[in-house]
Coordinates of C-alpha atoms in Angstrom, one line a residue:
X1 CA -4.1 4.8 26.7
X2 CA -6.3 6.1 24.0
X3 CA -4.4 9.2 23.5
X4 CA -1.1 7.3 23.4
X5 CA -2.7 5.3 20.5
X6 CA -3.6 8.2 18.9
X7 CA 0.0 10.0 19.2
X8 CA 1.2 6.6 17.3
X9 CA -1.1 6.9 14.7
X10 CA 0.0 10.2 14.1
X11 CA 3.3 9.3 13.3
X12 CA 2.5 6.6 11.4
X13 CA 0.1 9.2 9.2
X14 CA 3.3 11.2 9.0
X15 CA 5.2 8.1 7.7
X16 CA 2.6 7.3 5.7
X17 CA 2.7 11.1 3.9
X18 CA 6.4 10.7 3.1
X19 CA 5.7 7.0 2.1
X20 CA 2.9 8.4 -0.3
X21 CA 5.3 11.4 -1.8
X22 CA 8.2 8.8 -2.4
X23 CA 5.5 6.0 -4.1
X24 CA 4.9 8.7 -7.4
X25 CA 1.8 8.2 -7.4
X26 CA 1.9 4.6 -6.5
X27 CA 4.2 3.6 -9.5
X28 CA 7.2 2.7 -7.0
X29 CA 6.4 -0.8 -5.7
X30 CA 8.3 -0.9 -1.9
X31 CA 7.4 3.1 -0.9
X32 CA 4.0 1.8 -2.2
X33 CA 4.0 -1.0 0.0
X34 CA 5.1 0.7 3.0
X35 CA 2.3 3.8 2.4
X36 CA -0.1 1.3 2.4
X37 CA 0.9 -0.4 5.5
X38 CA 1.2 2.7 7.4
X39 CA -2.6 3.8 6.3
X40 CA -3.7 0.6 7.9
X41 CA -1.6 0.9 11.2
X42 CA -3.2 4.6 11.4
X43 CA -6.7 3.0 10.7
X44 CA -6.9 0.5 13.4
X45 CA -4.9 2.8 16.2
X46 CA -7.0 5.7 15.5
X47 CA -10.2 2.9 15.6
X48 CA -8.8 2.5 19.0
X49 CA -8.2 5.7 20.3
X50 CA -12.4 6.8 19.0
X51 CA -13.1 3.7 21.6
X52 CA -13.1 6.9 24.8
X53 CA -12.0 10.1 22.4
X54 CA -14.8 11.6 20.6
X55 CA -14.5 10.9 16.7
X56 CA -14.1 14.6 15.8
X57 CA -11.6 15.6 18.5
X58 CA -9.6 12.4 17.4
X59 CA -9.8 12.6 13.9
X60 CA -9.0 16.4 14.0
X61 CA -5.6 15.9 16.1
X62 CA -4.8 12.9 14.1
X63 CA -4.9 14.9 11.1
X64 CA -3.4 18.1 12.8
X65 CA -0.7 16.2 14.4
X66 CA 0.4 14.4 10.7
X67 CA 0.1 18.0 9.2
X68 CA 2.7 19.4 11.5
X69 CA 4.6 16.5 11.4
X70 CA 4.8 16.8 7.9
X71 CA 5.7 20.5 7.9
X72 CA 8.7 19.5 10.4
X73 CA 9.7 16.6 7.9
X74 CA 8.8 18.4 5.3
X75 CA 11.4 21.2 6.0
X76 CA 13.9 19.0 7.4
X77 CA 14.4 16.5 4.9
X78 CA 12.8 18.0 1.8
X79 CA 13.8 21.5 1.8
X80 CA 10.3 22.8 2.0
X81 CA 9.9 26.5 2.2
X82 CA 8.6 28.4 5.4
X83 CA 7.3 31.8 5.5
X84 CA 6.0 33.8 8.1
X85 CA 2.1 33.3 6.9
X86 CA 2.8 29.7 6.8
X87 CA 4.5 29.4 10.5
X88 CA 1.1 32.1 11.4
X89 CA -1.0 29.2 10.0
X90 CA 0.9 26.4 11.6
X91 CA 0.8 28.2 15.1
X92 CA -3.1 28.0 14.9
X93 CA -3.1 24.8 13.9
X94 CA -0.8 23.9 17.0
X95 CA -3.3 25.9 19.3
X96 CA -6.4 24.2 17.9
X97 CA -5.1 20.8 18.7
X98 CA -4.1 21.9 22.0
X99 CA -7.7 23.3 22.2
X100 CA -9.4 20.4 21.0
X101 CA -7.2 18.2 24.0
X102 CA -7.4 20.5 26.5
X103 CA -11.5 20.6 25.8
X104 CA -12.1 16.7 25.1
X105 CA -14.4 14.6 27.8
X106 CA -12.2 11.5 27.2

C-alpha cells in the first residue's frame, strides 16, 4: 500500500509542477490555488508511504518519478525540447528509480 501512495504522490508532484509553471510565479490566483493543494496532497501521501519505505528511497522516487513525469508533460503539452543527452540523462534517471525499488527493504 505504501508504494501505491507513493505512485499518487507522484502524480500529484507532477500536477503540482505544471500547476507551479501556470501560477507565474504565484501571481495567478486559481493555478496558485491548485499548486498549493497538490503540494499538500504530495506531503501527507508521501508522509505515508516513509511509514514502511525508507525516507531516502521514497523521497528519491518521488522526486524521480515527478521529474519524468514532467519531462513526458513537459514534451507533450509544452513543446519542450528533447535531445539525445537529455533522453541519456532521463534513461539513468529511470534506472536509478528502478534501482532504488528493486533494492528497498520495504
Amino acid at each position: 500500500m505504501h508504494w501505491l501512495y507513493l505512485a499518487i504522490a507522484i502524480v500529484f508532484e507532477v500536477a503540482f509542477i505544471f500547476g507551479a509553471n501556470a501560477a507565474k510565479g504565484f501571481t495567478k490566483l486559481w493555478p496558485s490555488l491548485f499548486s498549493i493543494a497538490c503540494s499538500a496532497i504530495v506531503i501527507y501521501l508521501l508522509s505515508l508511504a516513509m511509514l514502511d519505505i525508507d525516507v531516502s528511497v521514497g523521497y528519491t522516487i518521488l522526486i524521480g518519478g515527478g521529474t519524468i513525469g514532467a519531462i513526458v508533460f513537459g514534451r507533450l503539452f509544452l513543446d519542450e525540447r528533447l535531445t539525445a543527452p537529455r533522453i541519456a540523462c532521463f534513461v539513468a534517471i529511470v534506472l536509478g528509480i528502478a534501482g532504488l525499488h528493486a533494492t528497498a527493504v520495504a
